[in-house]
């Protein structure tokens, strides 16, 4: 403990140590990358809480001994515009930092945003043109997780979801109402101590919010009824049935989403997860058509 107490933990020292560790990791990736027979990248661009555009570039490469390396190759902040050419230049910087060769790039995965998949000025097109300069070609993939989320967002029952989001955010957005609601849950010894805030940007947020809302629906209805200016919880049985169905389906979609995530997954494993989900969904459809709920 005496030795630890003598170590400087000033912000400058911590910053330098973090930079040293980052440089060491970058060196290890570059060393492994020098032996790649082929590699592919996955790019994800999103905006952080400070409204700055951040580009994540993930790497998966394989050497002659079929040893697979999967790492986060780099994080680039995009200043100004986020057009396809801006993203391409950021990707180029990441590849250069990690000593990755364009001629060994075999594939790229992105979401469906125009800046990514534009036929002429999108990232995919620019990367393909760059690789072709070295006599190669690449495979282009639409992120399977993004596709799964798009399906989840377009499965209908929008009215039930909109009502839940409006009520939850109405409770959480007002400090006094939020405190009063938590106190009510504590008095009633409810299953949850609070209701979760819905955040559209988080893919798994929806299922957790719906489950929490459904389990607390009576407590929420009672709390909202106490305040005349609050959004009231619908009492219609059809609305409740839609909500219950939405909760179950969303939970199944969240399970699939989690199965598709993680390191070192091959396309065959992802295909098995999707195929199993489709069979489960077909079984649910048959039960519904027979009235077996």
C-alpha positions as CSV (number, residue, x, y, z in Angstrom):
1,X,0.0,0.0,0.0
2,X,2.9,2.3,0.7
3,X,4.2,1.9,-2.8
4,X,0.8,2.6,-4.3
5,X,0.4,5.7,-2.2
6,X,3.6,7.1,-3.7
7,X,2.4,6.7,-7.3
8,X,1.3,10.0,-8.9
9,X,-2.3,9.9,-10.0
10,X,-2.4,13.4,-11.4
11,X,-4.6,13.8,-14.5
12,X,-1.5,14.4,-16.7
13,X,0.2,11.2,-15.4
14,X,-3.0,9.1,-15.9
15,X,-3.4,10.6,-19.4
16,X,0.2,9.6,-20.4
17,X,-0.3,6.1,-19.0
18,X,-3.5,5.6,-20.9
19,X,-1.8,6.9,-24.1
20,X,1.1,4.5,-23.5
21,X,-1.3,1.5,-23.1
22,X,-3.2,2.6,-26.2
23,X,0.1,2.8,-28.2
24,X,1.1,-0.7,-26.9
25,X,-2.2,-2.2,-28.0
26,X,-1.9,-0.4,-31.4
27,X,1.6,-1.9,-31.8
28,X,0.3,-5.4,-31.1
29,X,-2.5,-5.0,-33.6
30,X,-0.1,-3.7,-36.2
31,X,2.3,-6.6,-35.6
32,X,-0.5,-9.2,-36.1
33,X,-1.9,-7.3,-39.0
34,X,1.4,-7.6,-40.9
35,X,0.8,-11.4,-41.1
36,X,-2.8,-11.1,-42.4
37,X,-3.7,-13.0,-45.5
38,X,-7.0,-11.2,-45.6
39,X,-9.1,-9.0,-43.4
40,X,-12.5,-7.3,-43.2
41,X,-13.8,-4.2,-41.4
42,X,-17.0,-3.1,-39.9
43,X,-17.8,0.6,-39.6
44,X,-20.3,2.2,-37.3
45,X,-20.9,6.0,-37.2
46,X,-23.0,7.6,-34.5
47,X,-23.3,10.8,-32.5
48,X,-22.3,10.9,-28.8
49,X,-23.9,13.0,-26.0
50,X,-21.9,16.1,-27.0
51,X,-23.3,15.9,-30.6
52,X,-19.9,14.9,-32.0
53,X,-19.9,12.2,-34.7
54,X,-17.7,9.2,-33.8
55,X,-16.6,6.5,-36.2
56,X,-15.8,3.0,-34.8
57,X,-13.8,0.7,-37.1
58,X,-13.7,-2.9,-36.1
59,X,-11.3,-5.4,-37.6
60,X,-11.3,-9.1,-38.3
61,X,-8.3,-10.7,-40.0
62,X,-6.9,-14.1,-40.6
63,X,-3.3,-15.3,-41.2
64,X,-2.0,-18.3,-43.2
65,X,-2.5,-20.6,-40.1
66,X,-6.2,-19.6,-40.0
67,X,-5.7,-17.8,-36.7
68,X,-8.4,-15.1,-36.4
69,X,-7.8,-11.7,-34.9
70,X,-10.8,-9.5,-34.0
71,X,-10.2,-6.1,-32.5
72,X,-11.4,-2.5,-32.4
73,X,-9.0,-1.0,-34.9
74,X,-9.7,2.7,-34.1
75,X,-12.1,5.4,-33.1
76,X,-12.1,8.6,-35.2
77,X,-14.0,11.8,-34.4
78,X,-15.6,13.3,-37.5
79,X,-15.4,17.1,-37.4
80,X,-17.7,19.0,-39.7
81,X,-19.7,17.0,-42.3
82,X,-20.2,13.2,-42.2
83,X,-20.4,12.5,-45.9
84,X,-19.1,9.3,-47.5
85,X,-15.7,10.9,-48.3
86,X,-15.3,12.1,-44.7
87,X,-15.9,8.6,-43.4
88,X,-13.6,7.1,-46.0
89,X,-10.7,9.4,-45.0
90,X,-11.2,8.4,-41.4
91,X,-11.2,4.7,-42.3
92,X,-8.0,5.4,-44.3
93,X,-6.3,6.9,-41.3
94,X,-7.3,3.9,-39.1
95,X,-5.9,1.4,-41.7
96,X,-2.7,3.4,-42.0
97,X,-2.2,3.6,-38.2
98,X,-2.5,-0.2,-38.0
99,X,-0.3,-0.9,-41.0
100,X,-3.2,-2.6,-42.8
101,X,-2.8,-3.0,-46.6
102,X,-5.7,-2.2,-48.9
103,X,-4.9,-5.1,-51.2
104,X,-5.7,-7.6,-48.4
105,X,-9.1,-6.0,-47.6
106,X,-11.8,-8.5,-48.5
107,X,-15.0,-7.2,-47.0
108,X,-16.8,-4.3,-45.4
109,X,-19.9,-4.2,-43.2
110,X,-21.9,-1.0,-42.6
111,X,-25.5,0.1,-41.8
112,X,-27.9,1.3,-44.5
113,X,-27.2,5.0,-44.2
114,X,-26.7,6.9,-47.5
115,X,-23.3,8.0,-46.4
116,X,-22.3,4.3,-46.1
117,X,-24.1,2.7,-49.1
118,X,-24.4,5.5,-51.7
119,X,-23.6,4.0,-55.1
120,X,-21.1,6.7,-56.1
121,X,-20.1,8.7,-53.0
122,X,-20.9,6.3,-50.2
123,X,-18.2,4.6,-48.1
124,X,-18.7,1.2,-49.7
125,X,-18.2,2.6,-53.2
126,X,-15.1,4.6,-52.2
127,X,-13.5,1.7,-50.4
128,X,-14.3,-0.6,-53.4
129,X,-12.7,1.9,-55.8
130,X,-9.6,2.1,-53.6
131,X,-9.2,-1.7,-53.4
132,X,-9.7,-2.0,-57.1
133,X,-6.6,0.2,-57.6
134,X,-4.6,-2.7,-56.2
135,X,-6.3,-5.3,-58.4
136,X,-8.7,-6.6,-55.7
137,X,-12.4,-6.6,-54.9
138,X,-14.5,-6.6,-51.7
139,X,-17.7,-8.0,-50.5
140,X,-20.2,-5.5,-49.0
141,X,-22.5,-6.5,-46.2
142,X,-25.4,-4.7,-44.5
143,X,-25.0,-5.2,-40.7
144,X,-27.3,-8.0,-39.6
145,X,-27.9,-6.4,-36.2
146,X,-29.1,-3.2,-37.9
147,X,-31.4,-5.2,-40.2
148,X,-32.8,-7.0,-37.1
149,X,-33.5,-3.7,-35.4
150,X,-35.2,-2.3,-38.5
151,X,-37.5,-5.3,-38.5
152,X,-38.2,-4.8,-34.8
153,X,-39.1,-1.1,-35.4
154,X,-41.6,-1.9,-38.2
155,X,-43.6,-4.8,-36.7
156,X,-46.7,-2.7,-36.1
157,X,-48.5,-1.9,-32.8
158,X,-47.1,1.6,-33.0
159,X,-50.0,3.1,-30.9
160,X,-49.3,0.9,-27.9
161,X,-45.6,1.8,-28.1
162,X,-46.2,5.5,-28.5
163,X,-48.6,5.5,-25.4
164,X,-46.0,3.7,-23.3
165,X,-43.2,6.1,-24.3
166,X,-45.3,9.2,-23.7
167,X,-46.4,8.0,-20.2
168,X,-42.9,6.9,-19.1
169,X,-41.2,10.0,-20.4
170,X,-44.0,12.1,-18.8
171,X,-43.2,10.6,-15.4
172,X,-39.4,10.7,-15.8
173,X,-39.1,14.1,-17.3
174,X,-40.5,15.9,-14.3
175,X,-38.4,15.7,-11.1
176,X,-41.2,16.1,-8.7
177,X,-43.4,13.5,-10.4
178,X,-40.5,11.1,-10.6
179,X,-39.8,11.4,-6.9
180,X,-43.5,10.9,-6.1
181,X,-43.8,7.9,-8.3
182,X,-40.8,6.2,-6.8
183,X,-42.2,6.9,-3.3
184,X,-45.5,5.3,-4.4
185,X,-43.7,2.2,-5.7
186,X,-41.9,1.9,-2.4
187,X,-45.1,2.2,-0.4
188,X,-46.8,-0.5,-2.6
189,X,-43.8,-2.8,-2.4
190,X,-43.8,-3.0,-6.2
191,X,-41.6,-5.4,-8.2
192,X,-39.5,-2.5,-9.6
193,X,-38.2,0.6,-7.8
194,X,-38.6,2.8,-10.8
195,X,-39.7,2.8,-14.4
196,X,-37.0,2.8,-17.1
197,X,-36.5,5.8,-19.4
198,X,-37.1,5.0,-23.1
199,X,-34.1,5.8,-25.3
200,X,-34.6,5.3,-29.0
201,X,-30.8,5.1,-29.6
202,X,-30.4,2.1,-27.4
203,X,-31.6,-1.0,-29.3
204,X,-32.4,-3.1,-26.2
205,X,-34.1,-0.2,-24.3
206,X,-37.5,-0.9,-25.8
207,X,-37.9,-4.4,-24.5
208,X,-36.8,-3.5,-21.0
209,X,-39.1,-0.4,-20.9
210,X,-42.1,-2.4,-22.1
211,X,-41.6,-5.2,-19.6
212,X,-41.1,-2.8,-16.7
213,X,-44.2,-0.8,-17.8
214,X,-46.4,-3.9,-18.2
215,X,-45.4,-5.3,-14.7
216,X,-46.1,-1.8,-13.2
217,X,-49.2,-1.0,-15.2
218,X,-51.6,-0.9,-12.2
219,X,-49.2,1.3,-10.2
220,X,-48.7,3.6,-13.1
221,X,-52.4,3.8,-13.8
222,X,-53.1,4.7,-10.2
223,X,-50.3,7.3,-10.1
224,X,-51.4,8.9,-13.4
225,X,-55.0,9.1,-12.2
226,X,-53.9,11.1,-9.1
227,X,-52.8,14.0,-11.4
228,X,-55.3,15.5,-13.7
229,X,-52.8,16.9,-16.2
230,X,-51.0,13.6,-16.7
231,X,-51.4,11.2,-19.7
232,X,-53.7,8.5,-18.6
233,X,-53.1,4.8,-19.1
234,X,-55.7,3.4,-21.5
235,X,-58.1,0.9,-19.9
236,X,-59.3,-0.6,-23.2
237,X,-58.8,-4.4,-23.2
238,X,-57.7,-4.4,-26.8
239,X,-54.9,-1.9,-26.0
240,X,-53.8,-4.1,-23.1
241,X,-53.7,-7.2,-25.4
242,X,-51.6,-5.2,-27.9
243,X,-49.3,-4.2,-25.1
244,X,-48.9,-7.7,-23.8
245,X,-48.2,-9.1,-27.3
246,X,-45.7,-6.3,-27.9
247,X,-43.9,-7.1,-24.7
248,X,-43.5,-10.8,-25.6
249,X,-42.4,-10.2,-29.2
250,X,-40.0,-7.5,-28.2
251,X,-38.4,-9.7,-25.6
252,X,-37.9,-12.5,-28.2
253,X,-36.3,-9.9,-30.6
254,X,-34.0,-8.7,-27.8
255,X,-32.9,-12.3,-27.2
256,X,-32.1,-12.7,-30.9
257,X,-30.3,-9.3,-30.8
258,X,-28.0,-10.5,-28.0
259,X,-27.4,-13.8,-29.7
260,X,-26.1,-12.0,-32.8
261,X,-23.7,-9.9,-30.7
262,X,-20.3,-10.9,-29.3
263,X,-16.8,-11.7,-30.4
264,X,-15.6,-14.3,-32.9
265,X,-19.0,-15.2,-34.3
266,X,-19.1,-16.7,-37.7
267,X,-21.8,-16.1,-40.3
268,X,-22.9,-19.7,-40.0
269,X,-23.6,-19.2,-36.3
270,X,-25.6,-16.0,-37.0
271,X,-27.6,-17.8,-39.7
272,X,-28.4,-20.6,-37.2
273,X,-29.7,-18.0,-34.7
274,X,-31.9,-16.3,-37.3
275,X,-33.2,-19.6,-38.6
276,X,-34.1,-20.8,-35.1
277,X,-35.9,-17.5,-34.4
278,X,-37.9,-17.7,-37.7
279,X,-39.0,-21.2,-36.8
280,X,-40.0,-20.0,-33.3
281,X,-41.9,-17.1,-34.9
282,X,-43.7,-19.5,-37.2
283,X,-44.8,-21.6,-34.3
284,X,-46.1,-18.5,-32.5
285,X,-48.1,-17.5,-35.6
286,X,-49.7,-21.0,-35.8
287,X,-50.7,-20.7,-32.2
288,X,-52.2,-17.3,-32.7
289,X,-54.2,-18.5,-35.8
290,X,-55.7,-21.3,-33.6
291,X,-56.4,-19.0,-30.7
292,X,-53.9,-20.8,-28.5
293,X,-52.2,-18.0,-26.6
